[in-house]
mmCIF file of C-alpha atoms and ligand atoms in Angstrom:
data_model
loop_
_atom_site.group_PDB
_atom_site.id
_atom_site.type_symbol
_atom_site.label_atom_id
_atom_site.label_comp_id
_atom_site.label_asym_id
_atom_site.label_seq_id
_atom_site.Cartn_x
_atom_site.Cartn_y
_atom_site.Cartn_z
ATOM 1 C CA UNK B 440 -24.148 83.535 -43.854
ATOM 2 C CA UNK B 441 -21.984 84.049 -46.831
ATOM 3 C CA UNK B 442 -23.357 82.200 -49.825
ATOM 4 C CA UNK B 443 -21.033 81.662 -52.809
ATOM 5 C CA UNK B 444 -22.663 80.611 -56.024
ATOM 6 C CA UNK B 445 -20.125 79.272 -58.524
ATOM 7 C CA UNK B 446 -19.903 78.194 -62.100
ATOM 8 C CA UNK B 447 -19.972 74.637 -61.776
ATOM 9 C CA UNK B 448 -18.380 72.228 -59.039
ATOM 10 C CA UNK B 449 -14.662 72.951 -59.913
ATOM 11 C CA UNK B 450 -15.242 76.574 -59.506
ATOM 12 C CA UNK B 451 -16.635 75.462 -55.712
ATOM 13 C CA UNK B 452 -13.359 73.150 -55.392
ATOM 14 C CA UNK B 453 -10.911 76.158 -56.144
ATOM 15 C CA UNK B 454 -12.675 78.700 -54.372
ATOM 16 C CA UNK B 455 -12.516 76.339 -50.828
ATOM 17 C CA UNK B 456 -8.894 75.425 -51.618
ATOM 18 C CA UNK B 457 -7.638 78.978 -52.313
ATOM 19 C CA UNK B 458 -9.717 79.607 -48.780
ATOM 20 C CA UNK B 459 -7.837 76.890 -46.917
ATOM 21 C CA UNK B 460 -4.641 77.626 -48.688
ATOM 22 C CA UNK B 461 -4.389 81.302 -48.171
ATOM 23 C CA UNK B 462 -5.512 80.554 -44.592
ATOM 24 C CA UNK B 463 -2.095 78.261 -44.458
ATOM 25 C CA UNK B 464 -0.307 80.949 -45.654
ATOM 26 C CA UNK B 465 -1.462 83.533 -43.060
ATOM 27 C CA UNK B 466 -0.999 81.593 -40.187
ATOM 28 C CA UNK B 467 0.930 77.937 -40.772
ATOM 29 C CA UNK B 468 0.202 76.040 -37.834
ATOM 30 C CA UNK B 469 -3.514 76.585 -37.870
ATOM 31 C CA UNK B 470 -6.266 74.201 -37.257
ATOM 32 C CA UNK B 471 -8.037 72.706 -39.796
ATOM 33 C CA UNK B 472 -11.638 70.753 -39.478
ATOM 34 C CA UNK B 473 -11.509 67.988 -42.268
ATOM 35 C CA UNK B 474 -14.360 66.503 -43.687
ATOM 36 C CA UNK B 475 -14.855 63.056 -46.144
ATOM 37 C CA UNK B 476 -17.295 62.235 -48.537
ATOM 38 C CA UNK B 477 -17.042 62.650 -52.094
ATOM 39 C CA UNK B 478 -17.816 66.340 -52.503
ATOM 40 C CA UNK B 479 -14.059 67.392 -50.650
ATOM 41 C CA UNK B 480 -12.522 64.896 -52.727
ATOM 42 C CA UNK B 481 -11.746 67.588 -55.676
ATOM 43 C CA UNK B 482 -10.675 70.128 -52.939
ATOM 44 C CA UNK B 483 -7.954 68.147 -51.904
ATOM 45 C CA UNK B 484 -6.781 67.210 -55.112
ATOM 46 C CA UNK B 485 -6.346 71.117 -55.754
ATOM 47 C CA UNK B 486 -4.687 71.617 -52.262
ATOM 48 C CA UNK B 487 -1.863 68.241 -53.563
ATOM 49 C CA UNK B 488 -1.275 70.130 -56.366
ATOM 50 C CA UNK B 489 -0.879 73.682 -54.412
ATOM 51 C CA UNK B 490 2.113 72.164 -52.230
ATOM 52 C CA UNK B 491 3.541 70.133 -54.931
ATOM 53 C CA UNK B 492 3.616 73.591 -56.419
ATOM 54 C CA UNK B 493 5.150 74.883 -53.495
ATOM 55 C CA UNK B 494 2.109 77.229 -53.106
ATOM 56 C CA UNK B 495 1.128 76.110 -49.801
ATOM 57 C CA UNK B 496 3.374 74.395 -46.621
ATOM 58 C CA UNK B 497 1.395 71.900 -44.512
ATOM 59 C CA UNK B 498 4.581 71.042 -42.604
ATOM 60 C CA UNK B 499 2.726 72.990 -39.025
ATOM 61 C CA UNK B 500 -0.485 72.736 -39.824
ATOM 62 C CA UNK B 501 -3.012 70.809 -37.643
ATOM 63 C CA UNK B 502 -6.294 68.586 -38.543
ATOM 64 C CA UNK B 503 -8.995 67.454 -36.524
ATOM 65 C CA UNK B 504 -11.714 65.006 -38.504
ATOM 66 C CA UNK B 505 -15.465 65.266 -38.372
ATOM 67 C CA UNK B 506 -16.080 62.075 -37.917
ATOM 68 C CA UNK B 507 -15.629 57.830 -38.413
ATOM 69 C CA UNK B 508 -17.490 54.609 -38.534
ATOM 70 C CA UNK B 509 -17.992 52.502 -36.068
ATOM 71 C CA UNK B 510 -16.742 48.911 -36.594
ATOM 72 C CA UNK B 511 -13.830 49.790 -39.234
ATOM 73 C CA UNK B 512 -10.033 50.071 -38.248
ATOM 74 C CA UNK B 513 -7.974 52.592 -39.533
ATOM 75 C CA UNK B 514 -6.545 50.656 -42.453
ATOM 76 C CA UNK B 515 -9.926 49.220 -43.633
ATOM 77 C CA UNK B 516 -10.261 51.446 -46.752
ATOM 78 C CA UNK B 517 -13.969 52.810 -46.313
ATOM 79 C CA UNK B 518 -12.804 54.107 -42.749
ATOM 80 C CA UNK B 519 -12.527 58.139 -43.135
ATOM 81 C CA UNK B 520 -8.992 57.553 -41.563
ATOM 82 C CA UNK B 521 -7.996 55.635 -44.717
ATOM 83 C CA UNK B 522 -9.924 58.056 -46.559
ATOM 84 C CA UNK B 523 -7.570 61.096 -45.356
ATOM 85 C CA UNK B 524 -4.690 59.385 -45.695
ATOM 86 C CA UNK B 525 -5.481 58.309 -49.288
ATOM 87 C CA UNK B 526 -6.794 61.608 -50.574
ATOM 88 C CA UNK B 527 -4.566 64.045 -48.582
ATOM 89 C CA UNK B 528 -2.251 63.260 -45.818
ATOM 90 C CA UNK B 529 -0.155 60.575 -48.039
ATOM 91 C CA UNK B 530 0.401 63.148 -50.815
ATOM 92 C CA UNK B 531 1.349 66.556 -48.748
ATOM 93 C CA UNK B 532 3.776 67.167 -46.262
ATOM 94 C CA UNK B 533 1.862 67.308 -43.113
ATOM 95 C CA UNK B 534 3.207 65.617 -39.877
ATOM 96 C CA UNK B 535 0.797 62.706 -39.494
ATOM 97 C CA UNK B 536 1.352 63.326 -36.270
ATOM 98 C CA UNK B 537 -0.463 66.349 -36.131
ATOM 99 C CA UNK B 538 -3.814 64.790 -38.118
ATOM 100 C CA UNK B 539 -6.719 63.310 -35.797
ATOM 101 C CA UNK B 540 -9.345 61.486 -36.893
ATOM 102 C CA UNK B 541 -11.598 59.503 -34.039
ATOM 103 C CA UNK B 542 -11.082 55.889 -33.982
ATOM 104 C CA UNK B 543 -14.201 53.463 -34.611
ATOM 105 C CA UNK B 544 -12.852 50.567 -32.255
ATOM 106 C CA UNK B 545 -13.217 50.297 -28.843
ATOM 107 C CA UNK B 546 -14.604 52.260 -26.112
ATOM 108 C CA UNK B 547 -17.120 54.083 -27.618
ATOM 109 C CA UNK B 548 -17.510 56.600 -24.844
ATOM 110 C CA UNK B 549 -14.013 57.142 -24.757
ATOM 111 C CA UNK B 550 -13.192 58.057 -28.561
ATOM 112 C CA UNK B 551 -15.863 60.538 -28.087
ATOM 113 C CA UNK B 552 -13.972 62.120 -25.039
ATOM 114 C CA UNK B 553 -11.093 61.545 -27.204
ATOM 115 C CA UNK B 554 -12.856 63.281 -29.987
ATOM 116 C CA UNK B 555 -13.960 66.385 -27.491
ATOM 117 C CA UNK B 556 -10.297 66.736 -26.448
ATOM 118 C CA UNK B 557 -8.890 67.026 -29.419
ATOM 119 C CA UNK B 558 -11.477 69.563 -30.642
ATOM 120 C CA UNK B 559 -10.595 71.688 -28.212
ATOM 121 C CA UNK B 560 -7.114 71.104 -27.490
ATOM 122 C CA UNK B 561 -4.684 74.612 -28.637
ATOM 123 C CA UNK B 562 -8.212 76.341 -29.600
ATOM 124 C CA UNK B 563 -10.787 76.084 -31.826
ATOM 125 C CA UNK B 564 -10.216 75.165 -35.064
ATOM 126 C CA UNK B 565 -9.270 77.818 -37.671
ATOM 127 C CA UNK B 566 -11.472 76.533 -40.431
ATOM 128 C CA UNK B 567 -14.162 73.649 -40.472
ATOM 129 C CA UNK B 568 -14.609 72.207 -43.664
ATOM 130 C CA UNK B 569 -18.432 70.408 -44.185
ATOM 131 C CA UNK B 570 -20.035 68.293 -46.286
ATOM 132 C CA UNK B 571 -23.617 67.539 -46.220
ATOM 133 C CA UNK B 572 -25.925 64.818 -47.040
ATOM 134 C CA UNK B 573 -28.958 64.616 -48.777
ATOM 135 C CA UNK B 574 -31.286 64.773 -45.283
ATOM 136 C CA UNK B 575 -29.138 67.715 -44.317
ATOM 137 C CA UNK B 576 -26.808 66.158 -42.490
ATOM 138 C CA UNK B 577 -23.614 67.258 -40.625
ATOM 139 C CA UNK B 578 -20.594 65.246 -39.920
ATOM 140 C CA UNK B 579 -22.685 62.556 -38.380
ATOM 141 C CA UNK B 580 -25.172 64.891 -37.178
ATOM 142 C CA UNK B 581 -28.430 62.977 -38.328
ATOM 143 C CA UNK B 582 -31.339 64.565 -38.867
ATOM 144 C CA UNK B 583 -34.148 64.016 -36.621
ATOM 145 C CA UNK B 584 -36.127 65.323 -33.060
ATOM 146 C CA UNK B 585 -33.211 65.983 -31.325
ATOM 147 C CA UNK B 586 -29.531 67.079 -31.751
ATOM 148 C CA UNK B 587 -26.403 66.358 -29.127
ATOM 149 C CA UNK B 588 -24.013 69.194 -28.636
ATOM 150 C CA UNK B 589 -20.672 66.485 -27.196
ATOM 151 C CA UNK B 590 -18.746 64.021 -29.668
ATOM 152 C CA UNK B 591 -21.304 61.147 -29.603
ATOM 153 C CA UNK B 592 -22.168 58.203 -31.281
ATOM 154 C CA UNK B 593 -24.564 58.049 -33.921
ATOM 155 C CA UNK B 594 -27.357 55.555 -35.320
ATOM 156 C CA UNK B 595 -27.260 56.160 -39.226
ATOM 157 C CA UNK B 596 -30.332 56.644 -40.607
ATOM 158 C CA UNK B 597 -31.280 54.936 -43.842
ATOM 159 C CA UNK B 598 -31.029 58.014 -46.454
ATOM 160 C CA UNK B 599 -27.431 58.187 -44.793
ATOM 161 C CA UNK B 600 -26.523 54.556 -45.382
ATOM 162 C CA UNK B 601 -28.373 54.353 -48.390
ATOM 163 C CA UNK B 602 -26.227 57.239 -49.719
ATOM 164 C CA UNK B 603 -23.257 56.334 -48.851
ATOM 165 C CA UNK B 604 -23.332 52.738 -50.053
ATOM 166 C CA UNK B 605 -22.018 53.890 -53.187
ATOM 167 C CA UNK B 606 -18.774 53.298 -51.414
ATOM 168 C CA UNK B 607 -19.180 50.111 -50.203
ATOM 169 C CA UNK B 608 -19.277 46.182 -52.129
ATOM 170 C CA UNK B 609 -22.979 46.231 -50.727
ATOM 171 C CA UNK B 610 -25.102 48.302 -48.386
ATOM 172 C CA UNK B 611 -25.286 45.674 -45.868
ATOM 173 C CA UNK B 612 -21.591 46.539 -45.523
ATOM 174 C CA UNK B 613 -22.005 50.185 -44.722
ATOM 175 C CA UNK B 614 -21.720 50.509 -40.485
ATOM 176 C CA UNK B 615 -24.960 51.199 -38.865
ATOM 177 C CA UNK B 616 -23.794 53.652 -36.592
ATOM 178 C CA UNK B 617 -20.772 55.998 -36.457
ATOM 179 C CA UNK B 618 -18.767 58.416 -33.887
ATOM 180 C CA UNK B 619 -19.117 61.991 -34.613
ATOM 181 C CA UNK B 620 -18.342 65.551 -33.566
ATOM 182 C CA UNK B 621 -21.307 67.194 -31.878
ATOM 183 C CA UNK B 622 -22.731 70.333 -32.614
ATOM 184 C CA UNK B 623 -21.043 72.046 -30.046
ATOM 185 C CA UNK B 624 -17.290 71.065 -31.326
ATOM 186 C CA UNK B 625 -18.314 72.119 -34.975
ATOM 187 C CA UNK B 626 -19.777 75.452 -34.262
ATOM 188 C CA UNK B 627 -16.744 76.470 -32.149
ATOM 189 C CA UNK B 628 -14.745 76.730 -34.834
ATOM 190 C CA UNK B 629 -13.804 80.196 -36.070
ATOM 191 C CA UNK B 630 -15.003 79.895 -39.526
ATOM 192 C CA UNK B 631 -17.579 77.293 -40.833
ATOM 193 C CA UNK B 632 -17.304 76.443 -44.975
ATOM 194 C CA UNK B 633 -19.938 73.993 -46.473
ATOM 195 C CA UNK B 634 -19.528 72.703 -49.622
ATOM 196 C CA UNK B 635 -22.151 70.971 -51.743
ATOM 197 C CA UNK B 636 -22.589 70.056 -55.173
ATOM 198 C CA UNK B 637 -25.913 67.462 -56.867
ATOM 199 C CA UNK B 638 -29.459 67.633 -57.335
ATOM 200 C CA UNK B 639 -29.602 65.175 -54.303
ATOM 201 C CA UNK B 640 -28.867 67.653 -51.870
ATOM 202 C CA UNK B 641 -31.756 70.052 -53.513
ATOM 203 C CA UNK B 642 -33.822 70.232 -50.618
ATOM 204 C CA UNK B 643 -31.182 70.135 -48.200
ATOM 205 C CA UNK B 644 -29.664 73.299 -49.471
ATOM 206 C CA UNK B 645 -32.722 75.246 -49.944
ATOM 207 C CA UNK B 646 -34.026 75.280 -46.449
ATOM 208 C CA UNK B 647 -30.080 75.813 -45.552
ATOM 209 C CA UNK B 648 -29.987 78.959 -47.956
ATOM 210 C CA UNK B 649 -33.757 80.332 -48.202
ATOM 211 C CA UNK B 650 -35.155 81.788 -45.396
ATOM 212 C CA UNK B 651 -34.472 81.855 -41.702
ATOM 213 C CA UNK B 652 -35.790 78.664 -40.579
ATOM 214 C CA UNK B 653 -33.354 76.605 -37.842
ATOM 215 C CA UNK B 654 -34.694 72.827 -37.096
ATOM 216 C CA UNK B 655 -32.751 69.632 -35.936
ATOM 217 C CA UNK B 656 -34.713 68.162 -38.774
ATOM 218 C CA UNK B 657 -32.285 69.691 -41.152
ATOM 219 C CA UNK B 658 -29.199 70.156 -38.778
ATOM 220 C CA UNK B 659 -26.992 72.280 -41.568
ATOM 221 C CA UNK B 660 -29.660 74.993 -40.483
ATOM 222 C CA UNK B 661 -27.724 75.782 -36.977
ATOM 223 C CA UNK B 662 -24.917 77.261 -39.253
ATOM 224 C CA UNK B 663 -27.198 80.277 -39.355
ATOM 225 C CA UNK B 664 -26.146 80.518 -35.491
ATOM 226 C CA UNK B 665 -22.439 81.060 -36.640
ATOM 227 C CA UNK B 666 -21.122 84.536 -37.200
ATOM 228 C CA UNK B 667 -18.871 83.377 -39.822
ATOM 229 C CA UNK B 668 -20.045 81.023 -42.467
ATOM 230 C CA UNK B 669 -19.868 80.074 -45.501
ATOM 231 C CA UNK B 670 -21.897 78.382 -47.970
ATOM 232 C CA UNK B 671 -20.080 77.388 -51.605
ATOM 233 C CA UNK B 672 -22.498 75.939 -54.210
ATOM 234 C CA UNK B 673 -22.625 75.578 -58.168
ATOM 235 C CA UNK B 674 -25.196 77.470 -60.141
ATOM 236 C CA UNK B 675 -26.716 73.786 -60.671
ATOM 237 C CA UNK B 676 -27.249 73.223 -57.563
ATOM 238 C CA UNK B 677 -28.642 76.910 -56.344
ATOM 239 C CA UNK B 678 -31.200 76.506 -59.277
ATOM 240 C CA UNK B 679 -32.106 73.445 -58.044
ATOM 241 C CA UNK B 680 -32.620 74.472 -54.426
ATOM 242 C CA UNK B 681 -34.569 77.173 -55.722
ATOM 243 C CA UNK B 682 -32.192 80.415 -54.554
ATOM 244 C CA UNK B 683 -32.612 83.019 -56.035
ATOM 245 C CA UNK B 684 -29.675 85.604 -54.681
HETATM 246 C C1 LIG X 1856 -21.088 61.349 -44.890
HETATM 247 C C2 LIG X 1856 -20.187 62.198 -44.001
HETATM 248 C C3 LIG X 1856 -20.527 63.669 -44.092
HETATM 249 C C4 LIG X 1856 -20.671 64.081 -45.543
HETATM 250 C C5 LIG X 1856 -21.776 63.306 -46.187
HETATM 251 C C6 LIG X 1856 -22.039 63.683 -47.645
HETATM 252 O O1 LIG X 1856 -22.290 61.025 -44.276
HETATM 253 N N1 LIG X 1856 -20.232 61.798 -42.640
HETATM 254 O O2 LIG X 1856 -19.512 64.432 -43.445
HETATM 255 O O3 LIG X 1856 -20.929 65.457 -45.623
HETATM 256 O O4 LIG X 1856 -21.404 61.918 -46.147
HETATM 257 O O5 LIG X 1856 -21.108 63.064 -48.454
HETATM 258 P P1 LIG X 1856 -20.908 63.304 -49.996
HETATM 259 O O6 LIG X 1856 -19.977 64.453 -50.108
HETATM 260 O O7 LIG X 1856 -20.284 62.028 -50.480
HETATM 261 O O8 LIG X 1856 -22.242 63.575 -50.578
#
C-alpha cells in the first residue's frame, strides 16, 4: 500500500483531486468510484473549481457510487444521490446520465443486481474513491464476523448510525440499514484511494496502516489485498493512529 502523509486535511483534499483530475486528463471517459461522507466533501470542491478553471473535462467521464440508504428517495437530501448531485454533479459538466448511484426504494435484491451490473458494466472502475468510518468501515461494509463479496444490503451498526447522525434532524432519522457495494465490486477496481482525516478514525487507521493484520472486524484491512492502493492521511491523524513511517 501507498501511504501518503500530508500536512493537514487540505493537503489530503488536493493531493486526491490532482489524482482524480490528472487521471481525467489521461484518459476522459474513465470510471470513477464515488464515495459520500464528509471527508470527500473538500475533494470535490477542489475538482468544481478545477473544471470551472477549465483544468479538468468531466463531459465523458463515468461514476459509479459506493453506496445509499435504504428508505430515502433520490431527492430526500440525506440520500447520497442528493448528496452527489449537491456537492458535484450539479456544479461540473458531467452527463448525469453517465453517474450511478443505487437506489434505496424498492426491490432490494434487485438494486443490488442493479448495483453489481453497473460495477462491472465497460470494466472496472479506473479509480475508487473511499471513505471510512470510525469502526473501519467501507462503503457500507460493516464491520463484524463476516464480510459479503456481491452488492448487498446492510444492517447499520450503531457506531455507523451514531456517526452519521450528525447529518440528520435526529438519530432516530438516520436509516437502519443501507444498500452497498460488496467487497468484491470495490476491490476490482484498478486503483483503490482512501481518504481519512479526525482523531475518530484513530484506531481505524492504525490497524489499516501498521502492520499486516487483515480481519472483517476492520474491513479497510482487505485493501492490503489490492496491488494498487492508496492511503492519504494528515500528519494529525498518522500521529494519532500511531504511524510512524
Ligand atoms: C458513511 C459512508 C462511508 C463513509 C463513512 C465515513 O458510512 N457509507 O462511505 O466512508 O460514512 O464518513 P465521513 O467521511 O463523514 O466520516
Amino acid at each position: 500500500m501507498h501511504i501518503i502523509v500530508t500536512e493537514s486535511y487540505d493537503a489530503s483534499a488536493a493531493f486526491v483531486a490532482d489524482m482524480i483530475a490528472e487521471l481525467i486528463n489521461k484518459k476522459p471517459d474513465c470510471k470513477l468510484g464515488l464515495a459520500t461522507g464528509g471527508t470527500p466533501v473538500p475533494i470535490y470542491k477542489k475538482l468544481i473549481g478545477k473544471n470551472a478553471a477549465g483544468e479538468v473535462d468531466f463531459a465523458q467521464v463515468r461514476t459509479v457510487n459506493l453506496d445509499e440508504y435504504c428508505g430515502l428517495a433520490g431527492d430526500h437530501d440525506q440520500s447520497y444521490r442528493y448528496f452527489m448531485d449537491t456537492n458535484l454533479f450539479d456544479h461540473v459538466n458531467i452527463n448525469k446520465a453517465n453517474t450511478f448511484v443505487a437506489s434505496g426504494l424498492g426491490d432490494p435484491a434487485a438494486n443490488a443486481a442493479e448495483l453489481d451490473a453497473k460495477v462491472a458494466e465497460g470494466g472496472p472502475c479506473d479509480l475508487q474513491l473511499l471513505g471510512i468510518g470510525n469502526n473501519g468501515h467501507i462503503a457500507f461494509n460493516e464491520a463484524g464476523d463476516c464480510l459479503k463479496a456481491e452488492s448487498h444490503i446492510e444492517t447499520l451498526t450503531e457506531s455507523t448510525i451514531r456517526a452519521n447522525a450528525r447529518f440528520f434532524e435526529k438519530e432516530e432519522d438516520v436509516p437502519t440499514t443501507a444498500i452497498t457495494m460488496g467487497m468484491k465490486g470495490i476491490l476490482s477496481a484498478k486503483c483503490l484511494v482512501l481518504v481519512a482525516t479526525g482523531a475518530a478514525k484513530a484506531d481505524a487507521i492504525r490497524q489499516l496502516v501498521c502492520g499486516g493484520e487483515i480481519t472483517t472486524h476492520n474491513p479497510s484491512t482487505f485493501m492490503k489485498l489490492h496491488p494498487n492502493a492508496w492511503v492519504v492521511i494528515d500528519r494529525a491523524l498518522a500521529d494519532a493512529a500511531g504511524y510512524k513511517g
